[in-house]
Amino acid sequence: MALDASKRTKKPSGKKPSKRKTNPGVRVVGGRIYDSSNGKCCHQCRQKTMDFVASCKAVKNNKQCKLNICHTCLLNRYGERAQEVATLSDWHCPKCRGLCNCSFCRKEKGLEPTGILSHRAKASGLSSVSELLQVEGDDSFAYVKKVKLVTREHFDLSFVYVANEHNKAAGKKKKALNKKTKANLDDVSIEDVANENSKAAGKIKKAKATNEVKEEEILIEAKLPIGISLTNVAGIDIPIEETGNLLQFLEFCSAFGEALDLKEGQAESIVSELFSCGRSTRRQPYCSVIPVMIQLLELISHDRDMSLSLSATDSTWFSSLGECLLQSGVLSDVFPPETFTSGVSEYTKMDASTRLKLLNFLCDESLSTLAMRNFIETKSVESEAQRREAKEKAAAAKEKEKQLRQKMQGDLVKAHMERNGAPLSIEEHHAILSQIKAEVKEAHDKMLEAKGMISRKRQRCDAAGTDPILLNDDGLVLWKLKCFEEEPKFLLQDLGTFGDLSPHEKWLAFKPEQKQEVEKYISAKG
């Protein structure tokens, strides 16, 4: 019984539907109106737009040439102005004059397409691409498609390329054998198969070698520049072995200076007092160091329900510091209990490095207090609120920019519709664009500013601590500390390896001209 034709199902053709639309309608891209129905096609760029065009007036075999050149191509490629030549009754297009340098016409002459050369022509002081070709020669330029560089993320895909070469080689080999079999089965020889195998092996070997070379090049490029030892911070000369302890204290002050009500520059004043005066005489009173120690001690004692009345004029603060150390159980090898029983005279005998250790100990202990935890929580909430606000501003600015771009498209199309589809003059076109682009630029700048705020707020708030930018297995740690503002603001901490005899860490800084190298290294390793 015959089936109803309406119920028959068509077999899929196997061809994917084309993504290109035959009639995309009206689009506005970069200030140009693309209209597939009413636009005029430019012979040079082959774009159907509503731009002002120059039409050829040449007549051949009683037929007028139908070629048009848009004003942009005519100026950049041939150095002629469309509005001027449009008034001429005998103007011939570049193709009719035998001067056309579009890709189609050059291929007809046996030449390669030039690609975009207008920027090069202007840089050479020439008026157009046509003049550049006359000076340099028609065969001096050939467009070469840029090859996409393989990055570290794409190395794991190299085997796909090799597999494809395997498949292509196998397909070619099979095709060659089938061809010979159809012609004459007896003509297929072992040499033919061997030749195909050697070609396939050569392609695969070349693909592997190319990937290995590219990987080696990237690894060579991703190299950290040589730094210089950091012996001066905030204009203060410090011993190399104390750089880490000093940066720890300064970073603490930059994060919690508000909680401790520290004045601007007070942390640097303390460091200057420690290392500038401390080496000259041990009897320096250290008037700005002891008050900060007392302030931290009171913060810790209050959290532990200890009512202390500390003063810099007696030894009570020093004995309280000893009790705090004894309770914590740290630094017992550096500060034995009897150190704090002899009174404040022991403190005057200490050098700057020892006093800095005491100061950093109190800073670390204060972080566990309720007051500091509340401060961290408050700052985290404020940071999150600022991040949300910045995100909302970025979204609003992005939406405004989108609306303004749509308005620009609408105004351009409307201006053309009011002229019944006739193209605008170049001056009219530029006037409408310049009027609207100013508003779009303002909205775009606001969006970029808001996005910059988001990227900054994505980082943890200052009170939550500082994380290293990069941590390597070879003991190198890259930092960007808030307390170090000297360009390029990167610091390298060299912790050494387990086999090193010297236990001291090293801190290195970089020169401003090394900034790009450091950023390139971070990008490659990140």
Short mmCIF file of C-alpha atoms in Angstrom, two decimals:
data_model
loop_
_atom_site.label_atom_id
_atom_site.label_comp_id
_atom_site.label_asym_id
_atom_site.label_seq_id
_atom_site.Cartn_x
_atom_site.Cartn_y
_atom_site.Cartn_z
CA MET A 1 0.00 0.00 0.00
CA ALA A 2 1.34 3.38 -0.97
CA LEU A 3 2.12 5.80 1.83
CA ASP A 4 0.56 9.25 1.97
CA ALA A 5 3.02 11.78 0.57
CA SER A 6 2.35 14.16 3.46
CA LYS A 7 3.54 11.55 5.95
CA ARG A 8 6.79 10.83 4.19
CA THR A 9 9.85 12.11 5.96
CA LYS A 10 12.70 13.71 4.09
CA LYS A 11 16.16 12.39 4.71
CA PRO A 12 18.54 14.94 6.14
CA SER A 13 20.76 16.37 3.45
CA GLY A 14 23.81 16.36 5.75
CA LYS A 15 24.61 20.01 4.96
CA LYS A 16 24.69 22.48 7.82
CA PRO A 17 22.46 25.53 7.38
CA SER A 18 24.40 28.63 6.40
CA LYS A 19 24.88 31.15 9.21
CA ARG A 20 25.16 33.99 6.71
CA LYS A 21 21.87 35.76 6.07
CA THR A 22 21.06 36.67 2.47
CA ASN A 23 19.19 39.77 3.64
CA PRO A 24 20.48 40.97 7.02
CA GLY A 25 18.49 44.23 6.78
CA VAL A 26 19.79 47.49 8.19
CA ARG A 27 22.76 47.51 10.56
CA VAL A 28 24.86 50.34 11.94
CA VAL A 29 28.45 49.34 12.68
CA GLY A 30 31.18 51.86 13.46
CA GLY A 31 29.16 54.76 12.10
CA ARG A 32 28.43 53.04 8.77
CA ILE A 33 24.89 52.03 7.77
CA TYR A 34 24.79 48.62 6.11
CA ASP A 35 21.55 48.28 4.11
CA SER A 36 21.20 45.16 1.97
CA SER A 37 18.17 46.59 0.14
CA ASN A 38 18.83 50.29 -0.42
CA GLY A 39 22.60 50.47 -0.01
CA LYS A 40 25.12 50.80 -2.82
CA CYS A 41 27.92 48.23 -3.06
CA CYS A 42 31.48 49.54 -3.11
CA HIS A 43 33.70 47.81 -5.69
CA GLN A 44 36.75 48.14 -3.42
CA CYS A 45 35.52 46.93 0.01
CA ARG A 46 32.45 45.12 -1.39
CA GLN A 47 30.25 46.46 1.42
CA LYS A 48 26.66 47.51 0.72
CA THR A 49 26.23 50.70 2.72
CA MET A 50 24.41 54.01 2.66
CA ASP A 51 27.74 55.89 2.57
CA PHE A 52 28.33 58.60 0.01
CA VAL A 53 29.70 56.94 -3.14
CA ALA A 54 31.28 58.10 -6.39
CA SER A 55 29.66 56.48 -9.44
CA CYS A 56 31.63 55.82 -12.62
CA LYS A 57 30.58 57.87 -15.70
CA ALA A 58 32.50 55.79 -18.24
CA VAL A 59 30.54 54.36 -21.19
CA LYS A 60 31.72 51.22 -22.98
CA ASN A 61 29.84 49.53 -25.82
CA ASN A 62 26.94 51.92 -25.30
CA LYS A 63 26.68 50.80 -21.67
CA GLN A 64 27.55 52.90 -18.64
CA CYS A 65 29.88 51.39 -16.04
CA LYS A 66 27.90 50.49 -12.91
CA LEU A 67 30.79 50.49 -10.44
CA ASN A 68 30.66 52.61 -7.26
CA ILE A 69 33.46 53.48 -4.84
CA CYS A 70 32.60 54.61 -1.31
CA HIS A 71 34.18 57.87 -0.15
CA THR A 72 36.44 56.14 2.42
CA CYS A 73 37.97 53.68 -0.06
CA LEU A 74 38.33 56.31 -2.76
CA LEU A 75 40.28 58.59 -0.41
CA ASN A 76 42.44 55.94 1.28
CA ARG A 77 43.17 53.75 -1.72
CA TYR A 78 43.35 56.34 -4.53
CA GLY A 79 43.67 59.77 -2.89
CA GLU A 80 40.52 61.18 -4.50
CA ARG A 81 37.57 62.88 -2.82
CA ALA A 82 34.16 61.41 -3.61
CA GLN A 83 32.23 64.68 -3.38
CA GLU A 84 34.61 66.37 -5.82
CA VAL A 85 34.62 63.62 -8.46
CA ALA A 86 30.81 63.23 -8.17
CA THR A 87 30.44 66.66 -9.78
CA LEU A 88 32.57 65.65 -12.79
CA SER A 89 30.65 64.45 -15.83
CA ASP A 90 33.55 62.43 -17.27
CA TRP A 91 34.97 60.75 -14.13
CA HIS A 92 36.12 57.18 -14.70
CA CYS A 93 36.51 54.69 -11.86
CA PRO A 94 39.96 53.19 -11.07
CA LYS A 95 38.99 49.91 -12.76
CA CYS A 96 38.15 51.64 -16.04
CA ARG A 97 41.48 53.47 -15.82
CA GLY A 98 43.36 50.24 -15.17
CA LEU A 99 44.43 51.42 -11.69
CA CYS A 100 42.18 49.32 -9.46
CA ASN A 101 44.05 47.68 -6.57
CA CYS A 102 41.17 45.70 -5.06
CA SER A 103 41.80 42.01 -4.38
CA PHE A 104 39.72 40.80 -7.37
CA CYS A 105 41.40 43.05 -9.92
CA ARG A 106 44.89 42.27 -8.59
CA LYS A 107 44.22 38.53 -8.81
CA GLU A 108 43.12 39.00 -12.44
CA LYS A 109 46.52 40.58 -13.08
CA GLY A 110 48.30 37.68 -11.35
CA LEU A 111 49.12 39.74 -8.22
CA GLU A 112 48.42 39.01 -4.56
CA PRO A 113 45.93 41.12 -2.55
CA THR A 114 47.63 43.93 -0.63
CA GLY A 115 45.55 43.85 2.53
CA ILE A 116 45.16 47.07 4.54
CA LEU A 117 47.92 49.49 3.50
CA SER A 118 46.35 52.90 4.11
CA HIS A 119 48.13 53.35 7.48
CA ARG A 120 51.48 52.41 5.94
CA ALA A 121 50.93 54.80 3.04
CA LYS A 122 50.18 57.72 5.38
CA ALA A 123 53.15 56.81 7.59
CA SER A 124 55.36 56.98 4.48
CA GLY A 125 54.10 60.49 3.71
CA LEU A 126 52.08 59.33 0.67
CA SER A 127 48.49 60.29 -0.06
CA SER A 128 47.09 56.86 -0.88
CA VAL A 129 47.72 53.15 -1.32
CA SER A 130 47.80 53.65 -5.10
CA GLU A 131 50.71 56.06 -4.74
CA LEU A 132 52.48 53.64 -2.38
CA LEU A 133 52.20 50.85 -4.98
CA GLN A 134 53.62 53.17 -7.64
CA VAL A 135 56.61 54.00 -5.45
CA GLU A 136 57.30 50.55 -4.01
CA GLY A 137 56.07 48.43 -6.93
CA ASP A 138 52.85 46.47 -7.49
CA ASP A 139 54.45 43.17 -6.52
CA SER A 140 56.06 44.48 -3.30
CA PHE A 141 53.05 43.74 -1.10
CA ALA A 142 51.14 40.55 -0.48
CA TYR A 143 48.59 40.01 2.28
CA VAL A 144 49.59 37.21 4.68
CA LYS A 145 47.04 35.90 7.12
CA LYS A 146 48.25 36.21 10.70
CA VAL A 147 48.92 32.90 12.45
CA LYS A 148 47.48 32.66 15.93
CA LEU A 149 50.24 32.08 18.48
CA VAL A 150 50.01 29.00 20.64
CA THR A 151 49.93 29.88 24.35
CA ARG A 152 50.52 27.72 27.37
CA GLU A 153 46.79 27.02 27.73
CA HIS A 154 46.73 25.50 24.23
CA PHE A 155 49.68 23.13 24.64
CA ASP A 156 47.39 20.36 25.83
CA LEU A 157 45.57 20.65 22.49
CA SER A 158 48.69 19.93 20.46
CA PHE A 159 47.88 16.23 20.39
CA VAL A 160 44.64 17.10 18.57
CA TYR A 161 46.65 18.68 15.78
CA VAL A 162 48.92 15.61 15.59
CA ALA A 163 45.87 13.33 15.55
CA ASN A 164 44.38 15.37 12.72
CA GLU A 165 47.58 15.00 10.75
CA HIS A 166 47.35 11.22 11.34
CA ASN A 167 43.78 11.20 10.06
CA LYS A 168 44.58 13.40 7.06
CA ALA A 169 47.58 11.26 6.14
CA ALA A 170 45.58 8.05 6.52
CA GLY A 171 42.79 9.52 4.38
CA LYS A 172 45.21 10.57 1.66
CA LYS A 173 46.87 7.18 1.74
CA LYS A 174 43.52 5.42 1.46
CA LYS A 175 42.39 7.75 -1.32
CA ALA A 176 45.59 7.14 -3.26
CA LEU A 177 45.24 3.38 -2.92
CA ASN A 178 41.59 3.46 -3.98
CA LYS A 179 42.50 5.59 -6.98
CA LYS A 180 45.15 3.18 -8.08
CA THR A 181 42.89 0.19 -7.43
CA LYS A 182 40.20 1.63 -9.69
CA ALA A 183 42.74 2.34 -12.42
CA ASN A 184 44.69 -0.87 -12.19
CA LEU A 185 44.88 -3.08 -9.12
CA ASP A 186 48.20 -4.53 -10.20
CA ASP A 187 49.85 -1.07 -10.33
CA VAL A 188 49.72 -0.61 -6.52
CA SER A 189 53.25 -1.09 -5.26
CA ILE A 190 54.90 -1.20 -1.86
CA GLU A 191 56.84 1.93 -2.82
CA ASP A 192 53.61 3.94 -3.16
CA VAL A 193 52.49 2.93 0.32
CA ALA A 194 55.95 3.67 1.71
CA ASN A 195 55.92 7.14 0.14
CA GLU A 196 52.55 7.96 1.66
CA ASN A 197 53.72 6.70 5.07
CA SER A 198 56.90 8.79 4.91
CA LYS A 199 54.89 11.92 4.00
CA ALA A 200 52.51 11.34 6.91
CA ALA A 201 55.38 10.72 9.33
CA GLY A 202 57.09 13.89 8.14
CA LYS A 203 53.99 16.02 8.76
CA ILE A 204 53.47 14.53 12.23
CA LYS A 205 57.13 15.02 13.15
CA LYS A 206 57.00 18.62 11.92
CA ALA A 207 53.84 19.30 13.95
CA LYS A 208 55.44 17.91 17.12
CA ALA A 209 58.65 19.86 16.54
CA THR A 210 56.69 23.09 15.99
CA ASN A 211 54.79 22.67 19.26
CA GLU A 212 57.99 21.87 21.16
CA VAL A 213 59.71 24.96 19.77
CA LYS A 214 56.75 27.19 20.65
CA GLU A 215 56.63 25.79 24.19
CA GLU A 216 60.36 26.34 24.59
CA GLU A 217 60.06 29.92 23.33
CA ILE A 218 57.32 30.74 25.84
CA LEU A 219 59.27 29.17 28.70
CA ILE A 220 62.34 31.20 27.73
CA GLU A 221 60.34 34.42 27.53
CA ALA A 222 58.67 33.88 30.90
CA LYS A 223 61.75 34.73 32.95
CA LEU A 224 61.84 36.95 36.01
CA PRO A 225 64.32 39.84 35.70
CA ILE A 226 67.20 40.11 38.12
CA GLY A 227 66.26 42.22 41.16
CA ILE A 228 68.38 44.36 43.46
CA SER A 229 68.72 43.87 47.21
CA LEU A 230 66.24 45.96 49.18
CA THR A 231 68.27 47.92 51.73
CA ASN A 232 66.26 51.13 51.82
CA VAL A 233 62.56 51.51 52.63
CA ALA A 234 60.81 54.89 52.89
CA GLY A 235 64.20 56.59 52.67
CA ILE A 236 65.58 54.61 55.64
CA ASP A 237 68.69 52.42 55.33
CA ILE A 238 68.11 49.02 56.95
CA PRO A 239 70.12 45.82 57.37
CA ILE A 240 69.38 43.20 54.68
CA GLU A 241 68.48 40.56 57.30
CA GLU A 242 65.80 42.83 58.83
CA THR A 243 63.99 43.77 55.62
CA GLY A 244 61.27 41.15 56.09
CA ASN A 245 60.55 42.14 59.71
CA LEU A 246 60.45 45.80 58.77
CA LEU A 247 58.02 45.23 55.88
CA GLN A 248 55.84 43.14 58.20
CA PHE A 249 55.52 46.04 60.64
CA LEU A 250 54.88 48.66 57.95
CA GLU A 251 52.23 46.47 56.28
CA PHE A 252 50.51 46.00 59.65
CA CYS A 253 50.42 49.76 60.18
CA SER A 254 49.04 50.41 56.68
CA ALA A 255 46.21 47.94 57.30
CA PHE A 256 45.37 48.77 60.94
CA GLY A 257 46.59 52.33 61.31
CA GLU A 258 42.97 53.51 61.47
CA ALA A 259 42.13 51.08 64.28
CA LEU A 260 45.17 52.23 66.28
CA ASP A 261 44.58 55.90 65.39
CA LEU A 262 48.09 56.19 63.95
CA LYS A 263 48.94 59.48 62.30
CA GLU A 264 50.22 59.69 58.75
CA GLY A 265 53.93 58.95 58.65
CA GLN A 266 54.01 57.68 62.25
CA ALA A 267 55.01 54.13 61.22
CA GLU A 268 57.92 55.45 59.14
CA SER A 269 58.93 57.67 62.08
CA ILE A 270 59.12 54.62 64.35
CA VAL A 271 61.26 52.71 61.84
CA SER A 272 63.52 55.72 61.39
CA GLU A 273 63.90 55.98 65.13
CA LEU A 274 64.77 52.31 65.41
CA PHE A 275 67.37 52.02 62.67
CA SER A 276 68.73 55.54 62.29
CA CYS A 277 69.18 56.35 65.94
CA GLY A 278 69.48 52.84 67.26
CA ARG A 279 72.84 52.17 65.65
CA SER A 280 74.39 55.37 66.88
CA THR A 281 73.52 54.93 70.56
CA ARG A 282 71.65 52.34 72.58
CA ARG A 283 70.57 54.86 75.22
CA GLN A 284 68.19 56.63 72.86
CA PRO A 285 64.82 56.94 74.71
CA TYR A 286 62.77 55.76 71.64
CA CYS A 287 59.95 58.12 72.55
CA SER A 288 57.68 57.05 69.65
CA VAL A 289 58.31 53.28 69.88
CA ILE A 290 57.36 52.70 73.52
CA PRO A 291 53.94 54.48 73.32
CA VAL A 292 52.92 52.21 70.43
CA MET A 293 54.04 49.15 72.40
CA ILE A 294 52.00 50.33 75.40
CA GLN A 295 48.96 50.94 73.18
CA LEU A 296 49.17 47.37 71.82
CA LEU A 297 49.70 45.95 75.33
CA GLU A 298 46.59 47.73 76.62
CA LEU A 299 44.58 46.39 73.67
CA ILE A 300 45.72 42.82 74.43
CA SER A 301 45.26 43.11 78.21
CA HIS A 302 41.75 44.55 77.84
CA ASP A 303 40.77 41.57 75.69
CA ARG A 304 42.12 39.21 78.38
CA ASP A 305 40.21 41.00 81.19
CA MET A 306 43.43 42.35 82.69
CA SER A 307 43.22 45.87 84.13
CA LEU A 308 46.64 47.42 83.62
CA SER A 309 47.78 50.99 84.09
CA LEU A 310 50.89 51.28 81.96
CA SER A 311 53.22 54.24 81.66
CA ALA A 312 56.38 54.89 79.71
CA THR A 313 57.98 56.53 82.76
CA ASP A 314 58.26 53.28 84.77
CA SER A 315 59.04 49.62 84.08
CA THR A 316 55.45 48.26 84.38
CA TRP A 317 54.96 48.15 80.61
CA PHE A 318 58.19 46.15 80.17
CA SER A 319 57.25 43.55 82.80
CA SER A 320 53.74 43.29 81.25
CA LEU A 321 55.39 42.64 77.89
CA GLY A 322 57.36 39.81 79.49
CA GLU A 323 54.15 38.24 80.91
CA CYS A 324 52.52 38.44 77.50
CA LEU A 325 55.49 36.69 75.91
CA LEU A 326 55.49 34.01 78.61
CA GLN A 327 51.78 33.28 78.06
CA SER A 328 52.18 33.01 74.30
CA GLY A 329 55.17 30.66 74.49
CA VAL A 330 56.87 32.20 71.44
CA LEU A 331 60.34 33.73 71.12
CA SER A 332 61.41 31.97 74.34
CA ASP A 333 64.85 31.30 72.81
CA VAL A 334 65.34 35.00 72.04
CA PHE A 335 63.77 36.43 75.22
CA PRO A 336 64.23 34.20 78.29
CA PRO A 337 61.95 35.06 81.31
CA GLU A 338 64.77 36.67 83.30
CA THR A 339 65.11 39.34 80.58
CA PHE A 340 62.05 41.16 81.91
CA THR A 341 62.81 40.87 85.62
CA SER A 342 65.74 43.25 85.58
CA GLY A 343 63.62 46.25 84.67
CA VAL A 344 63.54 48.56 81.69
CA SER A 345 67.34 48.79 81.73
CA GLU A 346 67.40 45.55 79.73
CA TYR A 347 65.34 47.23 77.01
CA THR A 348 67.90 50.04 76.65
CA LYS A 349 70.58 47.42 76.00
CA MET A 350 68.64 45.89 73.09
CA ASP A 351 69.59 46.73 69.51
CA ALA A 352 67.12 47.86 66.84
CA SER A 353 66.55 44.36 65.42
CA THR A 354 65.61 42.93 68.83
CA ARG A 355 63.20 45.76 69.57
CA LEU A 356 61.59 45.31 66.14
CA LYS A 357 60.96 41.64 67.01
CA LEU A 358 59.13 42.73 70.19
CA LEU A 359 57.08 45.24 68.21
CA ASN A 360 56.06 42.66 65.60
CA PHE A 361 55.16 40.18 68.35
CA LEU A 362 52.72 42.66 69.89
CA CYS A 363 51.26 43.40 66.44
CA ASP A 364 50.62 39.70 65.84
CA GLU A 365 49.08 39.19 69.28
CA SER A 366 46.74 42.16 68.85
CA LEU A 367 45.15 40.56 65.76
CA SER A 368 43.40 37.97 67.92
CA THR A 369 41.69 40.60 70.09
CA LEU A 370 37.97 41.30 69.82
CA ALA A 371 38.56 44.93 68.88
CA MET A 372 40.73 43.99 65.90
CA ARG A 373 38.36 41.23 64.77
CA ASN A 374 35.46 43.69 64.85
CA PHE A 375 37.53 46.17 62.84
CA ILE A 376 38.30 43.52 60.22
CA GLU A 377 34.62 42.54 60.02
CA THR A 378 33.51 46.17 59.65
CA LYS A 379 36.02 46.83 56.88
CA SER A 380 35.02 43.63 55.07
CA VAL A 381 31.35 44.67 55.13
CA GLU A 382 32.24 48.16 53.88
CA SER A 383 34.39 46.70 51.11
CA GLU A 384 31.58 44.38 49.99
CA ALA A 385 29.08 47.27 50.00
CA GLN A 386 31.45 49.38 47.87
CA ARG A 387 31.94 46.47 45.48
CA ARG A 388 28.17 46.06 45.06
CA GLU A 389 27.76 49.80 44.52
CA ALA A 390 30.53 49.79 41.90
CA LYS A 391 28.92 46.81 40.18
CA GLU A 392 25.56 48.59 40.01
CA LYS A 393 27.23 51.72 38.62
CA ALA A 394 29.02 49.64 35.98
CA ALA A 395 25.76 47.94 34.95
CA ALA A 396 23.93 51.29 34.75
CA ALA A 397 26.74 52.86 32.72
CA LYS A 398 26.84 49.85 30.38
CA GLU A 399 23.08 50.05 29.83
CA LYS A 400 23.30 53.79 29.14
CA GLU A 401 26.09 53.22 26.63
CA LYS A 402 23.98 50.54 24.92
CA GLN A 403 20.98 52.89 24.72
CA LEU A 404 23.11 55.70 23.31
CA ARG A 405 24.55 53.39 20.64
CA GLN A 406 21.03 52.35 19.70
CA LYS A 407 20.08 56.03 19.57
CA MET A 408 23.04 56.70 17.28
CA GLN A 409 21.91 53.93 14.94
CA GLY A 410 18.32 55.19 15.02
CA ASP A 411 19.34 58.79 14.33
CA LEU A 412 21.51 57.78 11.39
CA VAL A 413 18.78 55.62 9.86
CA LYS A 414 16.20 58.32 10.53
CA ALA A 415 18.35 60.94 8.78
CA HIS A 416 18.58 58.70 5.71
CA MET A 417 14.85 57.94 5.75
CA GLU A 418 14.07 61.66 5.79
CA ARG A 419 16.01 61.96 2.53
CA ASN A 420 13.99 59.10 0.99
CA GLY A 421 16.97 56.77 1.09
CA ALA A 422 19.37 59.17 -0.59
CA PRO A 423 22.87 59.05 0.92
CA LEU A 424 23.95 61.80 3.29
CA SER A 425 26.84 64.01 2.36
CA ILE A 426 30.11 63.33 4.14
CA GLU A 427 29.76 66.52 6.21
CA GLU A 428 26.19 65.68 7.27
CA HIS A 429 27.21 62.15 8.16
CA HIS A 430 30.16 63.31 10.28
CA ALA A 431 28.07 65.99 11.99
CA ILE A 432 25.52 63.43 13.22
CA LEU A 433 28.25 61.02 14.33
CA SER A 434 30.29 63.61 16.23
CA GLN A 435 27.19 64.83 18.06
CA ILE A 436 26.21 61.38 19.31
CA LYS A 437 29.70 59.88 19.79
CA ALA A 438 30.51 62.48 22.44
CA GLU A 439 27.62 61.19 24.58
CA VAL A 440 28.60 57.57 23.90
CA LYS A 441 32.22 58.27 24.89
CA GLU A 442 31.12 59.87 28.16
CA ALA A 443 28.97 56.83 29.01
CA HIS A 444 31.79 54.47 28.00
CA ASP A 445 34.30 56.29 30.22
CA LYS A 446 31.91 56.03 33.17
CA MET A 447 31.52 52.31 32.52
CA LEU A 448 35.31 51.80 32.43
CA GLU A 449 35.70 53.79 35.63
CA ALA A 450 33.05 51.68 37.36
CA LYS A 451 34.67 48.47 36.08
CA GLY A 452 38.00 49.66 37.46
CA MET A 453 36.35 50.12 40.85
CA ILE A 454 35.00 46.57 40.67
CA SER A 455 38.43 45.10 39.89
CA ARG A 456 39.90 46.96 42.85
CA LYS A 457 37.11 45.88 45.18
CA ARG A 458 37.47 42.25 44.13
CA GLN A 459 40.64 42.19 46.15
CA ARG A 460 40.30 41.58 49.85
CA CYS A 461 40.01 44.65 52.02
CA ASP A 462 43.27 45.89 53.55
CA ALA A 463 42.33 44.71 57.02
CA ALA A 464 41.80 41.13 55.83
CA GLY A 465 45.48 40.75 55.04
CA THR A 466 47.77 40.69 52.01
CA ASP A 467 48.14 37.68 49.75
CA PRO A 468 51.20 37.08 47.54
CA ILE A 469 50.77 37.60 43.81
CA LEU A 470 52.75 34.49 42.97
CA LEU A 471 54.27 31.62 44.94
CA ASN A 472 56.78 29.37 43.18
CA ASP A 473 58.08 25.95 44.16
CA ASP A 474 61.65 27.24 44.06
CA GLY A 475 61.10 29.42 47.14
CA LEU A 476 60.36 32.68 45.29
CA VAL A 477 57.35 34.73 46.42
CA LEU A 478 56.20 37.81 44.52
CA TRP A 479 54.44 40.53 46.56
CA LYS A 480 52.73 43.84 45.99
CA LEU A 481 52.57 45.43 49.43
CA LYS A 482 50.55 48.50 50.35
CA CYS A 483 53.43 49.92 52.37
CA PHE A 484 55.83 49.87 49.40
CA GLU A 485 54.93 52.55 46.83
CA GLU A 486 58.16 52.74 44.84
CA GLU A 487 57.73 51.81 41.16
CA PRO A 488 57.17 49.21 39.89
CA LYS A 489 55.77 48.28 43.36
CA PHE A 490 56.74 44.61 43.03
CA LEU A 491 58.88 42.89 45.67
CA LEU A 492 60.47 39.45 45.45
CA GLN A 493 60.95 37.37 48.58
CA ASP A 494 63.60 34.67 48.19
CA LEU A 495 63.04 32.05 50.89
CA GLY A 496 65.81 29.83 49.54
CA THR A 497 65.64 26.05 49.30
CA PHE A 498 65.89 23.32 51.90
CA GLY A 499 69.51 22.69 50.94
CA ASP A 500 70.63 26.26 51.65
CA LEU A 501 73.01 26.69 54.58
CA SER A 502 71.99 30.30 55.22
CA PRO A 503 68.59 30.57 56.96
CA HIS A 504 68.12 34.26 56.10
CA GLU A 505 65.54 35.25 53.52
CA LYS A 506 66.30 37.86 50.88
CA TRP A 507 64.10 40.69 49.64
CA LEU A 508 64.65 42.10 46.18
CA ALA A 509 63.17 45.10 44.38
CA PHE A 510 62.96 45.88 40.66
CA LYS A 511 63.77 48.90 38.55
CA PRO A 512 60.89 50.85 36.92
CA GLU A 513 62.02 49.75 33.45
CA GLN A 514 61.65 46.08 34.53
CA LYS A 515 57.92 46.44 35.19
CA GLN A 516 56.82 44.96 31.86
CA GLU A 517 59.11 41.94 32.32
CA VAL A 518 57.67 41.24 35.78
CA GLU A 519 54.08 41.58 34.52
CA LYS A 520 54.88 39.28 31.59
CA TYR A 521 56.29 36.71 34.03
CA ILE A 522 53.18 36.92 36.23
CA SER A 523 50.94 36.48 33.19
CA ALA A 524 52.86 33.41 32.03
CA LYS A 525 53.01 31.78 35.46
CA GLY A 526 49.55 32.79 36.69
#
